[in-house]
Amino acid sequence: GAVVSQHPSRVICKSGTSVKIECRSLDFQATTMFWYRQFPKQSLMLMATSNEGSKATYEQGVEKDKFLINHASLTLSTLTVTSAHPEDSSFYICSAADQGGSGANVLTFGAGSRLTVL
Amino acid sequence: AQSVTQPDIHITVSEGASLELRCNYSYGATPYLFWYVQSPGQGLQLLLKYFSGDTLVQGIKGFEAEFKRSQSSFNLRKPSVHWSDAAEYFCAVGPNYGGSQGNLIFGKGTKLSVKP
Protein backbone atom coordinates (compact mmCIF):
# COMPACT_ATOMS: atom_id res chain seq x y z
CA GLY A 1 0.00 0.00 0.00
CA ALA A 2 0.89 3.66 -0.23
CA VAL A 3 3.38 4.85 2.36
CA VAL A 4 4.16 8.41 3.43
CA SER A 5 7.29 9.02 5.43
CA GLN A 6 7.80 12.05 7.63
CA HIS A 7 11.08 13.19 9.13
CA PRO A 8 12.01 14.04 11.79
CA SER A 9 9.49 12.44 14.08
CA ARG A 10 10.55 14.68 16.94
CA VAL A 11 12.48 17.93 16.98
CA ILE A 12 13.34 20.36 19.73
CA CYS A 13 14.65 23.78 18.82
CA LYS A 14 15.38 27.11 20.38
CA SER A 15 13.10 30.05 19.88
CA GLY A 16 14.03 32.06 16.82
CA THR A 17 15.50 29.19 14.84
CA SER A 18 13.98 27.53 11.78
CA VAL A 19 12.98 23.91 11.49
CA LYS A 20 12.42 21.87 8.34
CA ILE A 21 10.09 18.87 8.22
CA GLU A 22 10.14 16.51 5.26
CA CYS A 23 7.26 14.52 3.84
CA ARG A 24 7.98 11.83 1.28
CA SER A 25 5.72 9.52 -0.68
CA LEU A 26 7.74 6.32 -0.80
CA ASP A 27 6.06 4.21 -3.43
CA PHE A 28 3.92 6.60 -5.38
CA GLN A 29 4.01 10.03 -6.90
CA ALA A 30 2.03 12.80 -5.33
CA THR A 31 1.46 16.03 -7.19
CA THR A 32 -0.38 17.27 -4.14
CA MET A 33 0.46 16.88 -0.49
CA PHE A 34 -1.22 18.36 2.53
CA TRP A 35 0.06 19.73 5.80
CA TYR A 36 -1.97 19.61 8.98
CA ARG A 37 -1.42 20.85 12.48
CA GLN A 38 -2.79 19.10 15.52
CA PHE A 39 -2.93 20.76 18.91
CA PRO A 40 -3.01 18.59 22.04
CA LYS A 41 -6.29 16.74 22.39
CA GLN A 42 -7.61 18.49 19.32
CA SER A 43 -8.42 17.49 15.80
CA LEU A 44 -6.36 18.04 12.69
CA MET A 45 -6.51 21.41 11.01
CA LEU A 46 -5.48 21.73 7.39
CA MET A 47 -2.74 24.32 7.08
CA ALA A 48 -1.92 24.23 3.42
CA THR A 49 -2.00 22.30 0.19
CA SER A 50 1.41 21.70 -1.32
CA ASN A 51 1.46 21.62 -5.10
CA GLU A 52 4.38 20.16 -7.00
CA GLY A 53 6.09 22.81 -9.08
CA SER A 54 3.93 25.67 -7.92
CA LYS A 55 3.10 27.72 -4.88
CA ALA A 56 1.33 26.20 -1.95
CA THR A 57 -2.22 27.14 -1.15
CA TYR A 58 -2.67 28.23 2.45
CA GLU A 59 -5.76 28.03 4.54
CA GLN A 60 -7.19 31.16 6.01
CA GLY A 61 -5.30 32.32 9.06
CA VAL A 62 -2.10 30.42 8.28
CA GLU A 63 0.93 32.66 7.84
CA LYS A 64 2.65 31.68 4.63
CA ASP A 65 5.81 33.53 5.60
CA LYS A 66 5.95 31.60 8.86
CA PHE A 67 5.24 28.21 7.37
CA LEU A 68 7.20 27.86 4.14
CA ILE A 69 6.22 24.97 1.93
CA ASN A 70 8.29 23.64 -0.94
CA HIS A 71 7.16 20.80 -3.19
CA ALA A 72 10.13 20.44 -5.50
CA SER A 73 9.52 16.90 -6.67
CA LEU A 74 6.69 14.43 -7.08
CA THR A 75 7.72 12.60 -3.94
CA LEU A 76 8.87 15.30 -1.55
CA SER A 77 7.27 18.24 0.19
CA THR A 78 8.94 20.22 2.96
CA LEU A 79 7.48 22.44 5.64
CA THR A 80 9.82 24.97 7.20
CA VAL A 81 8.74 26.69 10.37
CA THR A 82 10.66 29.94 10.30
CA SER A 83 11.71 31.88 13.38
CA ALA A 84 9.93 29.37 15.54
CA HIS A 85 8.36 30.43 18.81
CA PRO A 86 6.90 28.36 21.65
CA GLU A 87 3.38 28.85 20.28
CA ASP A 88 4.48 26.98 17.15
CA SER A 89 5.00 23.86 19.24
CA SER A 90 2.61 21.30 17.87
CA PHE A 91 2.22 18.02 16.06
CA TYR A 92 2.54 18.47 12.30
CA ILE A 93 1.21 15.79 9.98
CA CYS A 94 1.47 15.51 6.23
CA SER A 95 -0.60 13.46 3.84
CA ALA A 96 -0.73 12.62 0.19
CA ALA A 97 -3.18 10.99 -2.18
CA ASP A 98 -2.06 8.27 -4.54
CA GLN A 99 -4.03 9.45 -7.49
CA GLY A 100 -2.44 7.09 -9.94
CA GLY A 101 -4.02 3.89 -8.71
CA SER A 102 -7.09 2.40 -7.13
CA GLY A 103 -6.39 4.43 -3.99
CA ALA A 104 -7.48 7.63 -5.66
CA ASN A 105 -9.17 10.06 -3.36
CA VAL A 106 -7.85 8.34 -0.26
CA LEU A 107 -5.20 10.08 1.76
CA THR A 108 -2.22 8.37 3.30
CA PHE A 109 -0.86 10.12 6.35
CA GLY A 110 2.65 10.38 7.62
CA ALA A 111 3.44 9.46 11.20
CA GLY A 112 3.71 13.09 12.20
CA SER A 113 6.43 15.36 13.53
CA ARG A 114 6.36 16.64 17.11
CA LEU A 115 7.89 20.13 17.26
CA THR A 116 8.84 21.60 20.60
CA VAL A 117 10.14 25.16 20.66
CA LEU A 118 11.94 26.14 23.83
CA ALA B 1 -21.58 25.33 7.85
CA GLN B 2 -19.70 22.13 7.24
CA SER B 3 -18.82 20.26 10.39
CA VAL B 4 -18.24 16.90 11.95
CA THR B 5 -19.41 16.13 15.46
CA GLN B 6 -18.13 13.30 17.57
CA PRO B 7 -20.27 13.61 20.72
CA ASP B 8 -18.16 11.35 22.89
CA ILE B 9 -14.78 12.72 23.92
CA HIS B 10 -13.74 9.62 25.83
CA ILE B 11 -15.20 6.12 25.94
CA THR B 12 -14.07 3.21 28.08
CA VAL B 13 -15.13 -0.33 27.25
CA SER B 14 -14.14 -3.72 28.56
CA GLU B 15 -12.09 -5.99 26.37
CA GLY B 16 -14.41 -8.24 24.42
CA ALA B 17 -17.34 -5.86 24.65
CA SER B 18 -18.93 -4.25 21.63
CA LEU B 19 -18.14 -0.71 20.60
CA GLU B 20 -19.95 2.06 18.80
CA LEU B 21 -18.40 5.47 18.18
CA ARG B 22 -20.76 8.15 17.01
CA CYS B 23 -20.23 10.59 14.19
CA ASN B 24 -22.63 13.16 12.82
CA TYR B 25 -21.89 15.54 10.02
CA SER B 26 -23.25 18.65 8.45
CA TYR B 27 -22.40 18.99 4.79
CA GLY B 28 -23.89 20.70 1.79
CA ALA B 29 -23.83 17.67 -0.45
CA THR B 30 -23.32 13.95 -0.20
CA PRO B 31 -19.84 13.69 1.20
CA TYR B 32 -17.14 11.12 1.27
CA LEU B 33 -16.89 9.75 4.81
CA PHE B 34 -13.89 8.35 6.62
CA TRP B 35 -12.82 6.92 9.92
CA TYR B 36 -9.20 7.17 10.98
CA VAL B 37 -7.37 5.83 14.01
CA GLN B 38 -4.42 7.51 15.68
CA SER B 39 -2.17 5.86 18.24
CA PRO B 40 -0.29 8.16 20.63
CA GLY B 41 2.38 10.17 18.83
CA GLN B 42 1.52 8.62 15.51
CA GLY B 43 -0.10 9.68 12.29
CA LEU B 44 -3.50 8.60 11.11
CA GLN B 45 -4.39 5.23 9.72
CA LEU B 46 -7.45 4.81 7.56
CA LEU B 47 -9.90 2.31 9.02
CA LEU B 48 -12.59 2.55 6.38
CA LYS B 49 -14.30 4.87 3.96
CA TYR B 50 -17.65 5.39 2.33
CA PHE B 51 -17.91 6.79 -1.15
CA SER B 52 -21.11 5.29 -2.52
CA GLY B 53 -23.07 2.07 -2.77
CA ASP B 54 -23.66 -0.23 0.18
CA THR B 55 -24.17 1.92 3.23
CA LEU B 56 -22.54 -0.64 5.52
CA VAL B 57 -18.82 -0.61 4.92
CA GLN B 58 -16.23 -2.96 6.26
CA GLY B 59 -12.80 -1.81 7.27
CA ILE B 60 -9.60 -3.12 8.69
CA LYS B 61 -9.15 -4.62 12.15
CA GLY B 62 -12.75 -5.83 12.27
CA PHE B 63 -14.34 -2.38 12.18
CA GLU B 64 -17.43 -1.45 10.24
CA ALA B 65 -19.46 1.71 9.81
CA GLU B 66 -22.93 2.47 8.56
CA PHE B 67 -23.86 5.55 6.59
CA LYS B 68 -27.34 6.78 7.44
CA ARG B 69 -28.23 9.69 5.20
CA SER B 70 -31.46 10.50 7.03
CA GLN B 71 -29.56 10.88 10.28
CA SER B 72 -26.41 12.41 8.78
CA SER B 73 -24.48 9.84 10.70
CA PHE B 74 -21.57 7.50 10.07
CA ASN B 75 -21.12 5.53 13.27
CA LEU B 76 -18.19 3.18 13.73
CA ARG B 77 -18.73 -0.24 15.27
CA LYS B 78 -16.79 -3.28 16.35
CA PRO B 79 -18.43 -6.38 17.84
CA SER B 80 -15.57 -7.30 20.17
CA VAL B 81 -12.92 -4.82 21.26
CA HIS B 82 -9.30 -5.81 21.78
CA TRP B 83 -6.86 -4.06 24.10
CA SER B 84 -4.86 -2.98 21.06
CA ASP B 85 -7.84 -0.94 19.85
CA ALA B 86 -7.16 1.69 22.53
CA ALA B 87 -6.43 4.85 20.53
CA GLU B 88 -7.97 8.07 19.28
CA TYR B 89 -10.57 7.77 16.54
CA PHE B 90 -11.39 10.51 14.08
CA CYS B 91 -14.36 10.79 11.78
CA ALA B 92 -13.85 12.93 8.69
CA VAL B 93 -15.85 14.13 5.71
CA GLY B 94 -14.66 15.36 2.36
CA PRO B 95 -16.07 16.62 -0.90
CA ASN B 96 -17.65 14.10 -3.19
CA TYR B 97 -15.73 14.84 -6.34
CA GLY B 98 -12.73 13.41 -8.02
CA GLY B 99 -9.37 14.68 -7.05
CA SER B 100 -7.50 15.41 -3.91
CA GLN B 101 -9.03 14.97 -0.52
CA GLY B 102 -6.84 17.28 1.48
CA ASN B 103 -9.69 19.47 2.54
CA LEU B 104 -11.14 16.90 4.86
CA ILE B 105 -13.05 18.15 7.84
CA PHE B 106 -12.20 16.20 10.95
CA GLY B 107 -14.19 15.67 14.09
CA LYS B 108 -12.47 16.37 17.40
CA GLY B 109 -11.92 12.71 18.00
CA THR B 110 -13.02 10.10 20.49
CA LYS B 111 -10.47 8.55 22.78
CA LEU B 112 -11.07 4.87 23.37
CA SER B 113 -9.77 3.19 26.49
CA VAL B 114 -10.04 -0.57 26.92
CA LYS B 115 -10.32 -2.20 30.35
CA PRO B 116 -8.83 -5.67 30.77
CSV table of C-alpha atoms in Angstrom, one decimal:
chain,number,residue,atom,x,y,z
A,1,GLY,CA,0.0,0.0,0.0
A,2,ALA,CA,0.9,3.7,-0.2
A,3,VAL,CA,3.4,4.9,2.4
A,4,VAL,CA,4.2,8.4,3.4
A,5,SER,CA,7.3,9.0,5.4
A,6,GLN,CA,7.8,12.0,7.6
A,7,HIS,CA,11.1,13.2,9.1
A,8,PRO,CA,12.0,14.0,11.8
A,9,SER,CA,9.5,12.4,14.1
A,10,ARG,CA,10.5,14.7,16.9
A,11,VAL,CA,12.5,17.9,17.0
A,12,ILE,CA,13.3,20.4,19.7
A,13,CYS,CA,14.6,23.8,18.8
A,14,LYS,CA,15.4,27.1,20.4
A,15,SER,CA,13.1,30.1,19.9
A,16,GLY,CA,14.0,32.1,16.8
A,17,THR,CA,15.5,29.2,14.8
A,18,SER,CA,14.0,27.5,11.8
A,19,VAL,CA,13.0,23.9,11.5
A,20,LYS,CA,12.4,21.9,8.3
A,21,ILE,CA,10.1,18.9,8.2
A,22,GLU,CA,10.1,16.5,5.3
A,23,CYS,CA,7.3,14.5,3.8
A,24,ARG,CA,8.0,11.8,1.3
A,25,SER,CA,5.7,9.5,-0.7
A,26,LEU,CA,7.7,6.3,-0.8
A,27,ASP,CA,6.1,4.2,-3.4
A,28,PHE,CA,3.9,6.6,-5.4
A,29,GLN,CA,4.0,10.0,-6.9
A,30,ALA,CA,2.0,12.8,-5.3
A,31,THR,CA,1.5,16.0,-7.2
A,32,THR,CA,-0.4,17.3,-4.1
A,33,MET,CA,0.5,16.9,-0.5
A,34,PHE,CA,-1.2,18.4,2.5
A,35,TRP,CA,0.1,19.7,5.8
A,36,TYR,CA,-2.0,19.6,9.0
A,37,ARG,CA,-1.4,20.8,12.5
A,38,GLN,CA,-2.8,19.1,15.5
A,39,PHE,CA,-2.9,20.8,18.9
A,40,PRO,CA,-3.0,18.6,22.0
A,41,LYS,CA,-6.3,16.7,22.4
A,42,GLN,CA,-7.6,18.5,19.3
A,43,SER,CA,-8.4,17.5,15.8
A,44,LEU,CA,-6.4,18.0,12.7
A,45,MET,CA,-6.5,21.4,11.0
A,46,LEU,CA,-5.5,21.7,7.4
A,47,MET,CA,-2.7,24.3,7.1
A,48,ALA,CA,-1.9,24.2,3.4
A,49,THR,CA,-2.0,22.3,0.2
A,50,SER,CA,1.4,21.7,-1.3
A,51,ASN,CA,1.5,21.6,-5.1
A,52,GLU,CA,4.4,20.2,-7.0
A,53,GLY,CA,6.1,22.8,-9.1
A,54,SER,CA,3.9,25.7,-7.9
A,55,LYS,CA,3.1,27.7,-4.9
A,56,ALA,CA,1.3,26.2,-1.9
A,57,THR,CA,-2.2,27.1,-1.1
A,58,TYR,CA,-2.7,28.2,2.5
A,59,GLU,CA,-5.8,28.0,4.5
A,60,GLN,CA,-7.2,31.2,6.0
A,61,GLY,CA,-5.3,32.3,9.1
A,62,VAL,CA,-2.1,30.4,8.3
A,63,GLU,CA,0.9,32.7,7.8
A,64,LYS,CA,2.7,31.7,4.6
A,65,ASP,CA,5.8,33.5,5.6
A,66,LYS,CA,5.9,31.6,8.9
A,67,PHE,CA,5.2,28.2,7.4
A,68,LEU,CA,7.2,27.9,4.1
A,69,ILE,CA,6.2,25.0,1.9
A,70,ASN,CA,8.3,23.6,-0.9
A,71,HIS,CA,7.2,20.8,-3.2
A,72,ALA,CA,10.1,20.4,-5.5
A,73,SER,CA,9.5,16.9,-6.7
A,74,LEU,CA,6.7,14.4,-7.1
A,75,THR,CA,7.7,12.6,-3.9
A,76,LEU,CA,8.9,15.3,-1.5
A,77,SER,CA,7.3,18.2,0.2
A,78,THR,CA,8.9,20.2,3.0
A,79,LEU,CA,7.5,22.4,5.6
A,80,THR,CA,9.8,25.0,7.2
A,81,VAL,CA,8.7,26.7,10.4
A,82,THR,CA,10.7,29.9,10.3
A,83,SER,CA,11.7,31.9,13.4
A,84,ALA,CA,9.9,29.4,15.5
A,85,HIS,CA,8.4,30.4,18.8
A,86,PRO,CA,6.9,28.4,21.6
A,87,GLU,CA,3.4,28.8,20.3
A,88,ASP,CA,4.5,27.0,17.2
A,89,SER,CA,5.0,23.9,19.2
A,90,SER,CA,2.6,21.3,17.9
A,91,PHE,CA,2.2,18.0,16.1
A,92,TYR,CA,2.5,18.5,12.3
A,93,ILE,CA,1.2,15.8,10.0
A,94,CYS,CA,1.5,15.5,6.2
A,95,SER,CA,-0.6,13.5,3.8
A,96,ALA,CA,-0.7,12.6,0.2
A,97,ALA,CA,-3.2,11.0,-2.2
A,98,ASP,CA,-2.1,8.3,-4.5
A,99,GLN,CA,-4.0,9.4,-7.5
A,100,GLY,CA,-2.4,7.1,-9.9
A,101,GLY,CA,-4.0,3.9,-8.7
A,102,SER,CA,-7.1,2.4,-7.1
A,103,GLY,CA,-6.4,4.4,-4.0
A,104,ALA,CA,-7.5,7.6,-5.7
A,105,ASN,CA,-9.2,10.1,-3.4
A,106,VAL,CA,-7.9,8.3,-0.3
A,107,LEU,CA,-5.2,10.1,1.8
A,108,THR,CA,-2.2,8.4,3.3
A,109,PHE,CA,-0.9,10.1,6.4
A,110,GLY,CA,2.7,10.4,7.6
A,111,ALA,CA,3.4,9.5,11.2
A,112,GLY,CA,3.7,13.1,12.2
A,113,SER,CA,6.4,15.4,13.5
A,114,ARG,CA,6.4,16.6,17.1
A,115,LEU,CA,7.9,20.1,17.3
A,116,THR,CA,8.8,21.6,20.6
A,117,VAL,CA,10.1,25.2,20.7
A,118,LEU,CA,11.9,26.1,23.8
B,1,ALA,CA,-21.6,25.3,7.9
B,2,GLN,CA,-19.7,22.1,7.2
B,3,SER,CA,-18.8,20.3,10.4
B,4,VAL,CA,-18.2,16.9,12.0
B,5,THR,CA,-19.4,16.1,15.5
B,6,GLN,CA,-18.1,13.3,17.6
B,7,PRO,CA,-20.3,13.6,20.7
B,8,ASP,CA,-18.2,11.4,22.9
B,9,ILE,CA,-14.8,12.7,23.9
B,10,HIS,CA,-13.7,9.6,25.8
B,11,ILE,CA,-15.2,6.1,25.9
B,12,THR,CA,-14.1,3.2,28.1
B,13,VAL,CA,-15.1,-0.3,27.2
B,14,SER,CA,-14.1,-3.7,28.6
B,15,GLU,CA,-12.1,-6.0,26.4
B,16,GLY,CA,-14.4,-8.2,24.4
B,17,ALA,CA,-17.3,-5.9,24.7
B,18,SER,CA,-18.9,-4.3,21.6
B,19,LEU,CA,-18.1,-0.7,20.6
B,20,GLU,CA,-19.9,2.1,18.8
B,21,LEU,CA,-18.4,5.5,18.2
B,22,ARG,CA,-20.8,8.2,17.0
B,23,CYS,CA,-20.2,10.6,14.2
B,24,ASN,CA,-22.6,13.2,12.8
B,25,TYR,CA,-21.9,15.5,10.0
B,26,SER,CA,-23.3,18.7,8.4
B,27,TYR,CA,-22.4,19.0,4.8
B,28,GLY,CA,-23.9,20.7,1.8
B,29,ALA,CA,-23.8,17.7,-0.5
B,30,THR,CA,-23.3,14.0,-0.2
B,31,PRO,CA,-19.8,13.7,1.2
B,32,TYR,CA,-17.1,11.1,1.3
B,33,LEU,CA,-16.9,9.7,4.8
B,34,PHE,CA,-13.9,8.4,6.6
B,35,TRP,CA,-12.8,6.9,9.9
B,36,TYR,CA,-9.2,7.2,11.0
B,37,VAL,CA,-7.4,5.8,14.0
B,38,GLN,CA,-4.4,7.5,15.7
B,39,SER,CA,-2.2,5.9,18.2
B,40,PRO,CA,-0.3,8.2,20.6
B,41,GLY,CA,2.4,10.2,18.8
B,42,GLN,CA,1.5,8.6,15.5
B,43,GLY,CA,-0.1,9.7,12.3
B,44,LEU,CA,-3.5,8.6,11.1
B,45,GLN,CA,-4.4,5.2,9.7
B,46,LEU,CA,-7.5,4.8,7.6
B,47,LEU,CA,-9.9,2.3,9.0
B,48,LEU,CA,-12.6,2.6,6.4
B,49,LYS,CA,-14.3,4.9,4.0
B,50,TYR,CA,-17.6,5.4,2.3
B,51,PHE,CA,-17.9,6.8,-1.1
B,52,SER,CA,-21.1,5.3,-2.5
B,53,GLY,CA,-23.1,2.1,-2.8
B,54,ASP,CA,-23.7,-0.2,0.2
B,55,THR,CA,-24.2,1.9,3.2
B,56,LEU,CA,-22.5,-0.6,5.5
B,57,VAL,CA,-18.8,-0.6,4.9
B,58,GLN,CA,-16.2,-3.0,6.3
B,59,GLY,CA,-12.8,-1.8,7.3
B,60,ILE,CA,-9.6,-3.1,8.7
B,61,LYS,CA,-9.2,-4.6,12.2
B,62,GLY,CA,-12.7,-5.8,12.3
B,63,PHE,CA,-14.3,-2.4,12.2
B,64,GLU,CA,-17.4,-1.5,10.2
B,65,ALA,CA,-19.5,1.7,9.8
B,66,GLU,CA,-22.9,2.5,8.6
B,67,PHE,CA,-23.9,5.6,6.6
B,68,LYS,CA,-27.3,6.8,7.4
B,69,ARG,CA,-28.2,9.7,5.2
B,70,SER,CA,-31.5,10.5,7.0
B,71,GLN,CA,-29.6,10.9,10.3
B,72,SER,CA,-26.4,12.4,8.8
B,73,SER,CA,-24.5,9.8,10.7
B,74,PHE,CA,-21.6,7.5,10.1
B,75,ASN,CA,-21.1,5.5,13.3
B,76,LEU,CA,-18.2,3.2,13.7
B,77,ARG,CA,-18.7,-0.2,15.3
B,78,LYS,CA,-16.8,-3.3,16.4
B,79,PRO,CA,-18.4,-6.4,17.8
B,80,SER,CA,-15.6,-7.3,20.2
B,81,VAL,CA,-12.9,-4.8,21.3
B,82,HIS,CA,-9.3,-5.8,21.8
B,83,TRP,CA,-6.9,-4.1,24.1
B,84,SER,CA,-4.9,-3.0,21.1
B,85,ASP,CA,-7.8,-0.9,19.9
B,86,ALA,CA,-7.2,1.7,22.5
B,87,ALA,CA,-6.4,4.9,20.5
B,88,GLU,CA,-8.0,8.1,19.3
B,89,TYR,CA,-10.6,7.8,16.5
B,90,PHE,CA,-11.4,10.5,14.1
B,91,CYS,CA,-14.4,10.8,11.8
B,92,ALA,CA,-13.9,12.9,8.7
B,93,VAL,CA,-15.8,14.1,5.7
B,94,GLY,CA,-14.7,15.4,2.4
B,95,PRO,CA,-16.1,16.6,-0.9
B,96,ASN,CA,-17.7,14.1,-3.2
B,97,TYR,CA,-15.7,14.8,-6.3
B,98,GLY,CA,-12.7,13.4,-8.0
B,99,GLY,CA,-9.4,14.7,-7.1
B,100,SER,CA,-7.5,15.4,-3.9
B,101,GLN,CA,-9.0,15.0,-0.5
B,102,GLY,CA,-6.8,17.3,1.5
B,103,ASN,CA,-9.7,19.5,2.5
B,104,LEU,CA,-11.1,16.9,4.9
B,105,ILE,CA,-13.1,18.2,7.8
B,106,PHE,CA,-12.2,16.2,10.9
B,107,GLY,CA,-14.2,15.7,14.1
B,108,LYS,CA,-12.5,16.4,17.4
B,109,GLY,CA,-11.9,12.7,18.0
B,110,THR,CA,-13.0,10.1,20.5
B,111,LYS,CA,-10.5,8.5,22.8
B,112,LEU,CA,-11.1,4.9,23.4
B,113,SER,CA,-9.8,3.2,26.5
B,114,VAL,CA,-10.0,-0.6,26.9
B,115,LYS,CA,-10.3,-2.2,30.4
B,116,PRO,CA,-8.8,-5.7,30.8
